[in-house]
Coordinates of C-alpha atoms in Angstrom, one line a residue:
M15 CA 125.1 -34.6 -44.5
S16 CA 122.3 -33.7 -42.1
V17 CA 120.0 -30.7 -42.7
R18 CA 121.4 -28.9 -39.7
R19 CA 125.0 -29.4 -40.9
L20 CA 123.9 -28.4 -44.4
Y21 CA 122.3 -25.2 -42.9
R22 CA 125.4 -24.2 -41.0
S23 CA 127.7 -25.1 -44.0
A24 CA 125.6 -23.0 -46.4
L25 CA 125.7 -20.0 -44.0
R26 CA 129.5 -20.4 -43.6
E27 CA 130.0 -20.3 -47.3
Q28 CA 128.5 -16.9 -47.4
W29 CA 131.0 -15.5 -44.9
R30 CA 131.8 -12.5 -47.1
G31 CA 128.2 -11.4 -47.0
G32 CA 128.3 -11.9 -43.2
V33 CA 131.3 -9.6 -42.9
V34 CA 129.4 -6.9 -44.8
L35 CA 126.4 -7.4 -42.6
L36 CA 128.6 -6.9 -39.5
G37 CA 129.8 -3.7 -40.9
C38 CA 126.2 -2.6 -41.7
S39 CA 125.2 -3.6 -38.1
V40 CA 127.8 -1.2 -36.6
L41 CA 126.5 1.6 -38.8
E42 CA 122.9 0.7 -38.0
G43 CA 123.6 0.7 -34.3
V44 CA 125.1 4.2 -34.2
P45 CA 121.8 6.0 -33.6
A46 CA 120.9 3.6 -30.7
F47 CA 124.2 4.4 -29.0
F48 CA 124.2 8.2 -29.5
S49 CA 120.5 9.0 -29.2
G50 CA 120.3 9.5 -25.5
R51 CA 123.7 11.2 -25.3
L52 CA 122.8 13.7 -28.0
V53 CA 119.5 14.5 -26.2
E54 CA 121.4 15.0 -23.0
L55 CA 123.8 17.4 -24.7
A56 CA 120.9 19.3 -26.4
V57 CA 119.2 19.8 -23.0
D58 CA 122.1 20.4 -20.7
R59 CA 124.3 22.5 -23.0
G60 CA 121.5 24.0 -25.2
F61 CA 117.9 24.5 -24.2
G62 CA 118.5 24.1 -20.4
A63 CA 121.3 26.6 -20.5
G64 CA 119.3 29.1 -22.5
R65 CA 121.2 28.5 -25.8
A66 CA 118.5 27.2 -28.1
G67 CA 120.8 27.4 -31.1
I68 CA 123.3 25.0 -29.5
G69 CA 120.4 22.7 -28.6
L70 CA 119.2 22.7 -32.2
V71 CA 122.7 21.8 -33.4
W72 CA 122.8 18.8 -31.2
L73 CA 119.4 17.7 -32.3
G74 CA 120.6 18.2 -35.9
A75 CA 123.5 15.9 -35.1
F76 CA 120.8 13.4 -33.8
G77 CA 119.1 13.6 -37.3
V78 CA 122.4 13.0 -39.1
V79 CA 123.1 10.0 -36.9
A80 CA 119.6 8.7 -37.6
L81 CA 120.3 9.0 -41.4
L82 CA 123.5 7.0 -41.0
G83 CA 121.5 4.3 -39.2
A84 CA 118.9 4.2 -42.0
F85 CA 121.7 4.0 -44.6
G86 CA 123.1 1.0 -42.7
S87 CA 119.7 -0.7 -42.6
R88 CA 119.4 -0.2 -46.4
L89 CA 122.7 -1.9 -46.9
V90 CA 121.5 -4.8 -44.8
W91 CA 118.6 -5.4 -47.1
R92 CA 120.8 -5.2 -50.2
Q93 CA 123.1 -7.9 -48.8
L94 CA 120.3 -10.2 -47.6
G95 CA 119.6 -12.0 -50.8
K96 CA 123.3 -12.9 -51.3
V97 CA 123.2 -14.9 -48.1
V98 CA 119.6 -16.3 -48.0
E99 CA 119.0 -17.4 -51.5
P100 CA 121.9 -19.9 -51.8
L101 CA 120.7 -21.4 -48.4
R102 CA 117.2 -22.0 -49.8
D103 CA 118.6 -23.7 -52.9
A104 CA 120.7 -26.0 -50.8
L105 CA 117.7 -27.0 -48.6
V106 CA 115.5 -27.6 -51.6
R107 CA 118.1 -30.0 -53.0
A108 CA 118.2 -31.8 -49.6
V109 CA 114.4 -32.1 -49.5
V110 CA 114.3 -33.5 -53.1
R111 CA 117.0 -36.1 -52.2
G112 CA 115.0 -37.1 -49.1
V113 CA 111.8 -37.5 -51.2
L114 CA 113.7 -39.6 -53.7
H115 CA 115.1 -41.8 -50.9
D116 CA 111.8 -42.2 -49.1
P117 CA 111.4 -45.9 -48.4
S118 CA 107.6 -45.6 -48.4
P119 CA 106.6 -42.9 -50.9
P120 CA 103.0 -42.3 -52.1
R121 CA 102.2 -44.6 -54.9
N122 CA 100.3 -43.5 -58.0
S123 CA 99.7 -40.0 -56.6
A124 CA 101.6 -36.7 -56.0
D125 CA 103.7 -36.4 -52.9
A126 CA 101.7 -33.6 -51.3
S127 CA 103.6 -33.9 -48.1
G128 CA 106.9 -33.5 -50.0
V129 CA 105.5 -30.4 -51.7
A130 CA 104.5 -29.0 -48.4
R131 CA 108.1 -29.4 -47.1
I132 CA 109.4 -27.5 -50.1
T133 CA 106.8 -24.8 -50.2
Q134 CA 106.3 -24.3 -46.5
H135 CA 109.2 -25.6 -44.4
V136 CA 112.0 -24.5 -46.7
E137 CA 110.4 -21.1 -47.1
V138 CA 110.0 -20.9 -43.3
V139 CA 113.8 -21.5 -43.0
R140 CA 114.5 -19.0 -45.7
D141 CA 112.2 -16.3 -44.2
A142 CA 113.3 -17.1 -40.6
T143 CA 117.0 -16.8 -41.6
G144 CA 116.3 -13.5 -43.3
G145 CA 114.4 -12.4 -40.2
L146 CA 117.4 -13.3 -38.0
L147 CA 119.8 -11.5 -40.3
V148 CA 117.7 -8.3 -40.4
Q149 CA 115.4 -8.1 -37.3
A150 CA 117.0 -10.2 -34.6
R151 CA 120.5 -9.0 -35.5
G152 CA 119.4 -5.4 -35.6
M153 CA 117.5 -5.7 -32.3
V154 CA 120.4 -7.2 -30.5
V155 CA 122.7 -4.5 -31.9
T156 CA 120.2 -1.9 -30.8
T157 CA 119.7 -3.3 -27.3
V158 CA 123.4 -3.6 -26.7
A159 CA 124.0 -0.1 -28.0
A160 CA 121.2 1.3 -25.9
L161 CA 122.5 -0.3 -22.7
A162 CA 126.0 0.9 -23.5
G163 CA 124.7 4.4 -24.1
L164 CA 122.6 4.3 -20.9
V165 CA 125.7 3.4 -18.8
T166 CA 127.5 6.5 -20.2
V167 CA 124.6 8.8 -19.6
A168 CA 122.8 7.5 -16.4
G169 CA 124.8 4.7 -14.8
A170 CA 122.8 5.1 -11.6
L171 CA 119.7 3.8 -13.4
M172 CA 121.4 0.7 -14.8
L173 CA 120.8 -1.7 -12.0
P174 CA 117.0 -1.0 -11.4
V175 CA 116.5 -1.1 -15.2
A176 CA 118.5 -4.3 -15.8
A177 CA 116.9 -6.4 -13.1
P178 CA 113.3 -6.6 -14.5
V179 CA 114.8 -7.1 -18.0
L180 CA 116.8 -10.1 -16.9
V181 CA 113.7 -11.6 -15.1
A182 CA 111.6 -11.2 -18.1
V183 CA 114.2 -12.8 -20.4
T184 CA 114.7 -15.7 -18.0
V185 CA 110.9 -16.4 -17.8
F186 CA 110.7 -16.1 -21.6
A187 CA 113.5 -18.6 -22.1
F188 CA 111.7 -21.0 -19.7
L189 CA 108.6 -20.7 -22.0
L190 CA 110.5 -21.4 -25.2
P191 CA 110.5 -25.2 -25.1
S192 CA 106.7 -25.2 -24.8
L193 CA 106.4 -22.7 -27.6
A194 CA 108.7 -24.9 -29.7
R195 CA 106.6 -28.0 -29.1
R196 CA 103.4 -26.2 -30.1
Q197 CA 105.0 -24.7 -33.1
R198 CA 106.2 -28.2 -34.2
A199 CA 102.7 -29.6 -33.7
L200 CA 101.4 -26.8 -36.0
A201 CA 104.0 -27.7 -38.6
L202 CA 103.0 -31.4 -38.6
A203 CA 99.3 -30.4 -38.7
D204 CA 99.9 -28.2 -41.7
E205 CA 101.8 -31.0 -43.5
H206 CA 99.1 -33.6 -42.6
A207 CA 96.4 -31.3 -43.9
A208 CA 98.2 -30.8 -47.1
A209 CA 98.7 -34.5 -47.6
T210 CA 95.1 -35.3 -46.7
V211 CA 93.6 -32.7 -49.0
G212 CA 96.0 -33.6 -51.8
A213 CA 95.2 -37.3 -51.6
V214 CA 91.4 -36.7 -51.7
L215 CA 91.6 -34.2 -54.6
S216 CA 93.9 -36.4 -56.7
G217 CA 91.6 -39.4 -56.1
M218 CA 88.3 -37.5 -56.5
R219 CA 87.2 -39.8 -59.3
D220 CA 87.6 -42.9 -57.2
V221 CA 86.0 -41.2 -54.2
V222 CA 82.9 -40.4 -56.2
A223 CA 82.8 -43.8 -57.9
C224 CA 82.9 -45.5 -54.5
G225 CA 80.3 -43.1 -52.9
A226 CA 82.9 -42.1 -50.3
E227 CA 82.3 -38.4 -50.4
P228 CA 81.2 -38.2 -46.7
L229 CA 84.2 -40.1 -45.5
A230 CA 86.6 -38.0 -47.6
G231 CA 84.9 -34.8 -46.4
L232 CA 85.2 -36.1 -42.8
A233 CA 88.9 -36.8 -43.3
I234 CA 89.5 -33.3 -44.6
D235 CA 87.4 -31.8 -41.8
D236 CA 89.4 -33.7 -39.2
A237 CA 92.7 -32.5 -40.7
V238 CA 91.6 -28.9 -40.9
D239 CA 90.2 -29.0 -37.3
A240 CA 93.5 -30.4 -36.0
Q241 CA 95.3 -27.7 -37.9
A242 CA 93.1 -25.0 -36.3
R243 CA 93.6 -26.4 -32.8
A244 CA 97.3 -26.4 -33.2
A245 CA 97.2 -22.8 -34.5
T246 CA 95.1 -21.8 -31.5
R247 CA 97.6 -23.4 -29.0
V248 CA 100.4 -21.5 -30.7
A249 CA 98.5 -18.3 -30.4
Q250 CA 97.8 -18.9 -26.7
A251 CA 101.4 -19.5 -26.0
G252 CA 102.3 -16.4 -28.0
A253 CA 99.9 -14.3 -25.9
A254 CA 101.6 -15.5 -22.7
R255 CA 104.9 -14.6 -24.1
A256 CA 103.7 -11.2 -25.1
V257 CA 102.6 -10.5 -21.5
V258 CA 106.0 -11.5 -20.0
I259 CA 108.0 -9.5 -22.4
G260 CA 105.5 -6.6 -22.2
L261 CA 106.1 -6.4 -18.4
G262 CA 109.9 -6.8 -18.9
A263 CA 109.9 -3.8 -21.3
F264 CA 107.3 -1.6 -19.4
V265 CA 108.6 -2.0 -15.8
P266 CA 112.1 -0.6 -16.5
L267 CA 110.5 2.5 -18.0
V268 CA 108.2 3.0 -15.0
L269 CA 111.1 2.5 -12.6
A270 CA 113.1 5.1 -14.5
L271 CA 110.3 7.6 -14.3
L272 CA 109.9 7.0 -10.5
L273 CA 113.6 7.2 -9.7
A274 CA 114.9 9.9 -12.1
P275 CA 113.3 12.9 -10.2
G276 CA 115.0 11.9 -6.9
L277 CA 118.3 11.4 -8.6
V278 CA 118.1 14.8 -10.3
R279 CA 117.2 16.5 -7.0
R280 CA 120.2 14.9 -5.3
G281 CA 122.5 15.9 -8.1
E282 CA 123.3 12.4 -9.2
L283 CA 121.7 13.1 -12.6
T284 CA 121.2 16.1 -14.7
A285 CA 117.9 16.9 -16.3
G286 CA 119.4 16.2 -19.7
A287 CA 120.8 12.8 -18.5
A288 CA 117.4 11.8 -17.1
L289 CA 115.7 12.7 -20.4
G290 CA 118.4 10.9 -22.3
A291 CA 117.9 7.8 -20.2
L292 CA 114.2 7.9 -21.0
V293 CA 115.0 8.2 -24.7
Y294 CA 117.2 5.1 -24.4
L295 CA 114.4 3.2 -22.6
A296 CA 111.3 4.4 -24.4
T297 CA 112.4 4.9 -28.0
T298 CA 115.2 2.3 -28.3
M299 CA 115.5 -0.5 -25.7
E300 CA 111.7 -1.1 -25.1
P301 CA 110.8 -1.5 -28.8
A302 CA 114.0 -3.6 -29.3
L303 CA 113.1 -5.9 -26.5
R304 CA 109.5 -6.3 -27.8
G305 CA 110.8 -6.9 -31.3
L306 CA 113.5 -9.4 -30.1
A307 CA 110.9 -11.4 -28.2
S308 CA 108.5 -11.4 -31.1
T309 CA 111.3 -12.4 -33.4
A310 CA 112.4 -15.2 -31.1
T311 CA 108.9 -16.6 -31.1
T312 CA 107.9 -16.1 -34.7
V313 CA 111.3 -16.5 -36.3
V314 CA 113.7 -18.5 -34.1
L315 CA 111.0 -21.1 -33.0
R316 CA 109.7 -21.5 -36.6
L317 CA 113.3 -21.9 -37.8
M318 CA 114.1 -24.6 -35.2
V319 CA 110.9 -26.5 -35.8
A320 CA 111.3 -26.3 -39.6
L321 CA 114.9 -27.5 -39.5
R322 CA 113.9 -30.4 -37.2
R323 CA 111.1 -31.4 -39.5
L324 CA 113.3 -31.2 -42.6
A325 CA 115.9 -33.2 -40.8
E326 CA 113.4 -36.0 -40.1
T327 CA 112.3 -36.2 -43.8
A328 CA 115.2 -34.8 -45.9
E329 CA 118.2 -36.4 -44.3
V330 CA 119.7 -39.1 -46.5
P331 CA 122.0 -41.8 -45.1
E332 CA 125.6 -40.8 -45.4
P333 CA 126.9 -42.2 -48.7
V334 CA 129.0 -45.3 -48.5
D335 CA 130.6 -44.6 -51.9
G336 CA 134.1 -46.0 -52.2
Q337 CA 133.5 -49.1 -50.2
G338 CA 133.7 -51.3 -53.2
R339 CA 134.1 -51.1 -57.0
P340 CA 132.2 -53.7 -59.1
R341 CA 134.2 -56.4 -60.8
G342 CA 132.3 -56.5 -64.1
V343 CA 128.7 -55.5 -64.7
D344 CA 126.8 -58.7 -64.2
L345 CA 123.8 -58.6 -61.8
H346 CA 123.1 -61.3 -59.2
V347 CA 119.9 -61.1 -57.1
R348 CA 119.6 -63.3 -54.0
G349 CA 116.6 -63.6 -51.7
L350 CA 115.3 -60.2 -52.7
T351 CA 112.3 -59.0 -50.7
F352 CA 110.6 -55.7 -50.6
G353 CA 107.3 -54.3 -49.3
W354 CA 105.9 -50.7 -49.2
G355 CA 105.9 -50.5 -45.4
A356 CA 107.0 -52.6 -42.4
A357 CA 103.6 -54.4 -42.2
A358 CA 102.8 -54.4 -45.9
E359 CA 102.6 -57.6 -48.0
P360 CA 105.9 -57.8 -49.9
V361 CA 105.5 -57.1 -53.7
V362 CA 108.9 -58.8 -54.3
R363 CA 109.5 -62.0 -52.3
D364 CA 112.6 -64.2 -52.1
L365 CA 113.6 -63.5 -55.7
D366 CA 116.8 -65.0 -57.2
L367 CA 118.0 -63.8 -60.6
D368 CA 121.3 -63.8 -62.6
L369 CA 121.9 -61.5 -65.5
G370 CA 125.2 -61.6 -67.3
L371 CA 126.5 -59.6 -70.2
G372 CA 124.2 -60.0 -73.2
A373 CA 121.2 -60.8 -71.1
H374 CA 117.8 -59.6 -72.3
L375 CA 115.1 -60.0 -69.7
A376 CA 111.4 -59.0 -70.0
V377 CA 109.4 -58.6 -66.8
V378 CA 105.6 -59.2 -67.1
G379 CA 102.7 -59.5 -64.8
P380 CA 99.4 -57.8 -63.8
S381 CA 99.4 -54.1 -63.2
G382 CA 100.5 -53.1 -59.7
I383 CA 102.2 -56.4 -59.0
G384 CA 105.6 -54.9 -58.3
K385 CA 107.4 -54.7 -61.7
S386 CA 108.4 -51.0 -61.3
T387 CA 109.5 -51.8 -57.7
L388 CA 111.8 -54.4 -59.1
S389 CA 113.3 -51.9 -61.5
G390 CA 114.0 -49.6 -58.5
L391 CA 115.7 -52.4 -56.6
L392 CA 117.9 -53.5 -59.5
T393 CA 119.1 -50.0 -60.1
G394 CA 119.8 -49.1 -56.4
L395 CA 117.0 -46.6 -56.1
L396 CA 115.3 -48.7 -53.4
E397 CA 116.9 -50.5 -50.5
P398 CA 115.7 -54.1 -50.1
Q399 CA 114.1 -55.2 -46.9
A400 CA 115.9 -58.5 -47.2
G401 CA 118.2 -60.1 -49.7
R402 CA 120.8 -58.4 -52.0
V403 CA 121.3 -57.0 -55.4
L404 CA 125.0 -57.4 -56.4
L405 CA 126.5 -55.4 -59.3
G406 CA 129.8 -57.0 -60.2
G407 CA 129.9 -58.7 -56.8
V408 CA 129.2 -55.5 -54.8
P409 CA 125.8 -54.5 -53.4
V410 CA 124.4 -52.0 -55.9
R411 CA 123.8 -49.3 -53.4
E412 CA 127.4 -49.5 -52.2
V413 CA 128.8 -48.9 -55.6
P414 CA 130.2 -45.3 -55.8
A415 CA 127.4 -43.1 -56.9
E416 CA 129.2 -41.5 -59.8
L417 CA 130.3 -44.9 -61.1
R418 CA 126.8 -46.5 -60.6
H419 CA 125.2 -43.7 -62.5
Q420 CA 127.5 -44.4 -65.4
L421 CA 126.9 -48.1 -65.4
V422 CA 123.2 -48.3 -64.7
T423 CA 120.4 -46.3 -66.2
L424 CA 116.6 -46.5 -65.7
I425 CA 114.3 -45.0 -68.2
P426 CA 110.8 -44.4 -66.6
Q427 CA 107.5 -44.2 -68.4
E428 CA 107.4 -40.4 -68.1
A429 CA 110.3 -39.2 -70.2
Y430 CA 112.0 -35.9 -69.3
V431 CA 112.8 -33.3 -71.9
F432 CA 114.3 -30.0 -70.8
A433 CA 114.6 -26.6 -72.5
G434 CA 117.8 -26.5 -74.6
T435 CA 119.1 -27.8 -77.8
V436 CA 118.5 -31.3 -79.1
R437 CA 122.3 -31.8 -78.6
D438 CA 122.0 -30.9 -75.0
N439 CA 119.1 -33.4 -74.5
L440 CA 120.8 -36.3 -76.3
G441 CA 124.2 -35.7 -74.7
L442 CA 123.0 -35.3 -71.1
F443 CA 124.6 -38.6 -70.0
N444 CA 127.7 -38.5 -72.3
A445 CA 129.3 -35.0 -72.4
T446 CA 132.1 -36.3 -74.7
A447 CA 129.8 -37.8 -77.3
T448 CA 130.4 -36.5 -80.8
D449 CA 127.6 -35.2 -83.1
A450 CA 128.0 -38.3 -85.2
Q451 CA 127.5 -40.6 -82.2
L452 CA 124.5 -38.6 -81.1
L453 CA 122.9 -38.8 -84.5
A454 CA 123.7 -42.5 -84.8
S455 CA 122.1 -43.1 -81.4
A456 CA 119.0 -41.3 -82.5
D457 CA 118.8 -43.3 -85.8
A458 CA 119.3 -46.6 -83.9
V459 CA 116.3 -46.2 -81.6
G460 CA 114.1 -44.7 -84.4
A461 CA 114.4 -41.0 -83.3
G462 CA 116.5 -39.9 -86.4
E463 CA 113.5 -38.5 -88.3
L464 CA 112.3 -36.6 -85.2
V465 CA 115.7 -35.0 -84.7
R466 CA 115.7 -33.8 -88.3
R467 CA 112.2 -32.4 -88.0
L468 CA 113.3 -30.5 -84.8
G469 CA 116.1 -28.8 -86.8
G470 CA 119.0 -31.2 -86.2
L471 CA 121.2 -31.2 -83.1
D472 CA 121.1 -27.4 -83.0
G473 CA 117.3 -27.2 -82.9
E474 CA 115.8 -25.7 -79.8
L475 CA 113.7 -28.0 -77.7
G476 CA 111.3 -27.5 -74.8
H477 CA 109.0 -29.9 -72.8
G478 CA 105.9 -28.6 -74.6
D479 CA 107.4 -28.9 -78.0
V480 CA 107.1 -32.7 -78.3
S481 CA 104.5 -35.3 -77.6
A482 CA 104.8 -38.0 -75.0
G483 CA 105.9 -40.5 -77.6
Q484 CA 108.5 -38.1 -79.0
A485 CA 109.8 -37.4 -75.5
Q486 CA 110.3 -41.2 -75.0
L487 CA 112.2 -41.4 -78.3
I488 CA 114.5 -38.6 -77.1
A489 CA 115.0 -40.3 -73.7
L490 CA 115.8 -43.6 -75.5
A491 CA 118.4 -42.0 -77.8
R492 CA 119.9 -40.2 -74.8
V493 CA 120.5 -43.4 -72.9
Y494 CA 121.6 -45.3 -76.1
A495 CA 124.4 -42.6 -76.4
S496 CA 125.4 -43.0 -72.8
P497 CA 128.1 -45.4 -71.4
A498 CA 125.5 -47.3 -69.4
R499 CA 126.0 -51.1 -69.6
I500 CA 122.8 -52.0 -67.7
V501 CA 119.6 -50.4 -69.1
V502 CA 116.2 -50.9 -67.5
L503 CA 113.2 -49.8 -69.6
D504 CA 110.3 -49.3 -67.2
E505 CA 107.5 -49.1 -69.7
A506 CA 109.7 -46.5 -71.4
T507 CA 108.0 -47.2 -74.8
S508 CA 104.4 -47.1 -73.6
H509 CA 103.6 -44.1 -75.8
L510 CA 105.1 -45.6 -79.0
D511 CA 103.3 -47.8 -81.5
P512 CA 104.3 -51.5 -81.6
V513 CA 106.6 -51.1 -84.5
A514 CA 108.5 -48.2 -83.0
E515 CA 108.6 -50.1 -79.6
A516 CA 110.1 -53.2 -81.3
R517 CA 112.7 -51.2 -83.1
A518 CA 113.9 -49.5 -79.9
E519 CA 114.0 -52.7 -77.9
R520 CA 116.0 -54.5 -80.7
A521 CA 118.4 -51.6 -80.8
F522 CA 119.2 -51.9 -77.1
A523 CA 119.3 -55.7 -77.3
A524 CA 121.9 -55.5 -80.1
R525 CA 123.8 -52.7 -78.2
G526 CA 125.3 -55.2 -75.7
G527 CA 125.4 -55.1 -72.0
I528 CA 122.3 -56.1 -70.0
L529 CA 118.7 -55.1 -71.0
V530 CA 115.7 -55.4 -68.6
V531 CA 112.3 -54.5 -70.1
I532 CA 109.3 -53.9 -67.8
A533 CA 106.9 -55.0 -70.5
H534 CA 104.1 -52.7 -71.6
R535 CA 103.0 -55.1 -74.3
L536 CA 103.6 -58.8 -74.2
S537 CA 105.3 -58.7 -77.5
S538 CA 108.3 -57.5 -75.5
A539 CA 108.4 -60.9 -73.8
M540 CA 108.5 -62.7 -77.1
R541 CA 111.6 -60.6 -78.1
A542 CA 113.4 -61.3 -74.9
E543 CA 115.8 -64.1 -74.2
R544 CA 114.2 -64.8 -70.8
V545 CA 111.0 -63.7 -69.2
L546 CA 110.3 -63.1 -65.5
V547 CA 106.6 -63.5 -64.6
M548 CA 105.6 -61.7 -61.4
D549 CA 102.3 -62.8 -59.8
G550 CA 102.2 -61.9 -56.2
R551 CA 103.7 -64.6 -54.1
E552 CA 104.9 -66.7 -57.1
T553 CA 107.4 -65.9 -59.8
A554 CA 108.5 -67.9 -62.8
L555 CA 111.6 -67.5 -64.9
G556 CA 112.3 -69.0 -68.3
S557 CA 112.1 -68.5 -72.1
H558 CA 108.9 -67.7 -73.8
E559 CA 108.3 -71.3 -75.0
E560 CA 109.1 -72.7 -71.5
L561 CA 106.7 -70.5 -69.7
L562 CA 103.9 -71.2 -72.1
T563 CA 104.0 -74.8 -70.9
R564 CA 104.8 -74.5 -67.2
S565 CA 103.4 -71.1 -66.1
S566 CA 99.6 -70.9 -66.1
R567 CA 99.7 -67.2 -65.4
Y568 CA 102.0 -66.5 -68.4
A569 CA 99.9 -68.7 -70.7
E570 CA 96.8 -66.9 -69.5
L571 CA 98.3 -63.5 -70.2
M572 CA 99.5 -64.6 -73.6
R573 CA 96.1 -66.0 -74.6
A574 CA 94.4 -62.8 -73.5
W575 CA 96.8 -60.7 -75.5
A576 CA 97.3 -62.9 -78.6
P577 CA 94.7 -65.7 -79.0
A578 CA 96.4 -66.9 -82.2
P579 CA 99.5 -69.0 -81.9
V580 CA 102.8 -67.1 -82.5
P581 CA 105.2 -68.7 -85.0
R582 CA 108.6 -69.5 -83.6
H583 CA 110.2 -67.7 -86.5
A584 CA 108.7 -64.4 -85.3
K585 CA 111.4 -64.3 -82.7
A586 CA 114.3 -65.1 -85.1
G587 CA 117.2 -62.8 -84.8
L588 CA 115.8 -60.7 -82.0
T589 CA 118.3 -61.7 -79.4
S590 CA 121.5 -61.3 -81.3
R591 CA 124.4 -59.6 -79.6
V592 CA 127.1 -57.4 -80.8
P593 CA 129.8 -55.5 -78.8
L594 CA 128.9 -52.1 -77.4
T595 CA 131.4 -50.3 -79.7
V596 CA 129.9 -51.5 -83.0
P597 CA 128.6 -48.5 -85.0
A598 CA 124.9 -48.1 -85.5
E599 CA 125.1 -48.9 -89.2
H600 CA 126.4 -52.4 -88.4
H601 CA 123.4 -53.3 -86.3
P602 CA 121.1 -55.9 -87.6
P603 CA 118.4 -54.6 -90.0
Q604 CA 115.4 -53.1 -88.2

């Protein structure tokens, strides 16, 4: 679903609030419709006729009507949050989905541009929608009510008043495209400045180490200057808009002042009607026109630009769920190629790989060589530039999302723990798991003692309550308790000591299914059935012993990590397989 469709859908879902706003609008427009008429009656039937008391009564009625309008405005503000806040939540979810599906996200740094979209563009949409529901809606209601009242009081002035208003509105509409382009340029400049400053600040240590402070400062200066120039162009366009609307709002009032005396002398208008017409123009329609133009510039334009920008970055391709269901859970990779950008050197090139049930693969290689990228490709988080990843014979990204999330799980290096009970955290991916199953899963990966220290499954847990290693144990137990048949550990044990890491990997290997380990330590390769060595253009696949003899890169890595020879019996029993349903207490000794 596109952002624009999402925007319209989110607003339609709040139709009850819209009906309430419509009722409030009618109540809010009552003063604009009756103001001039009540002034006319106060003059013609009261003060002008020598009956001051009657005039005061009509003015009192004017005050009562104004109170009704104020009450209607108060109701509008009370209803605003019920319409706007659900819209903001829906847009934030769309932006996050867009960031997660970005084919070229920032690497090893925060996505400052994505943060800018959430904190700026989404808030612009939220505030602009609120402005439309309060200001623009109220001003349209006020203008229509004032024109309707003017017709009833001084119809002879309608044509000379309406002509300059129509001219001003037409010219203003002609200026809107230019205003929109300049507003969009400002939005892009804001986003670029946020990304530039964020990149420099997050990499400040490297900037200083390389002596690149002048270049970094110049990049920030350029971004800020571009932002300032864009803001200046928007201000200039806004000034031109203000002149046009000012003339459109001021000329009708001048014409009414020039024409009204003659109409009164000829008997076409009463003095009260002339004064009522001026009330409509000076106190109701003129401010409403100015406010409507201002809102159209500062609210409608910003809303259009923000929605367009969000559409460019937050739209996710329509899901292709349901096109195919996998026949089994085996993984077949053919000609897999991926690079971070159209012109970038591929980090994965022409890779072929077959992983059936019971497979245990370790992926090793220098840092930054593309191991984590491969995990994203295998799990369907990234789309290959060439080649295919087949899950049960179906491209992994075409497997229905709900089913894919049940079958395939990726555990990243930074484990996520949320506020709630230990049970909530462990059962996140398996809502039907019993307490016994959750405890068995924790024991299997070595998290049992941690669970007991936290107070058992009913213990309360927050992100700051556990260390990074403890958070990884909870994440491992969570996935162990899930129905996932394909588990990818992307340095998911990096904060554990070697003994704890070995226990967790052995537990998943004995669990069944397919296990892929992005190795943090090369001991993971020795426990695996097969090892994939990634080294830029070249890859090698084989067992630990095979790669020691035919892969110079693997042998070099192993010598740097463990100079002493590793006995063959060190691997004994580490690749045994048992069915997924075997209880934890039947697993091989840890």
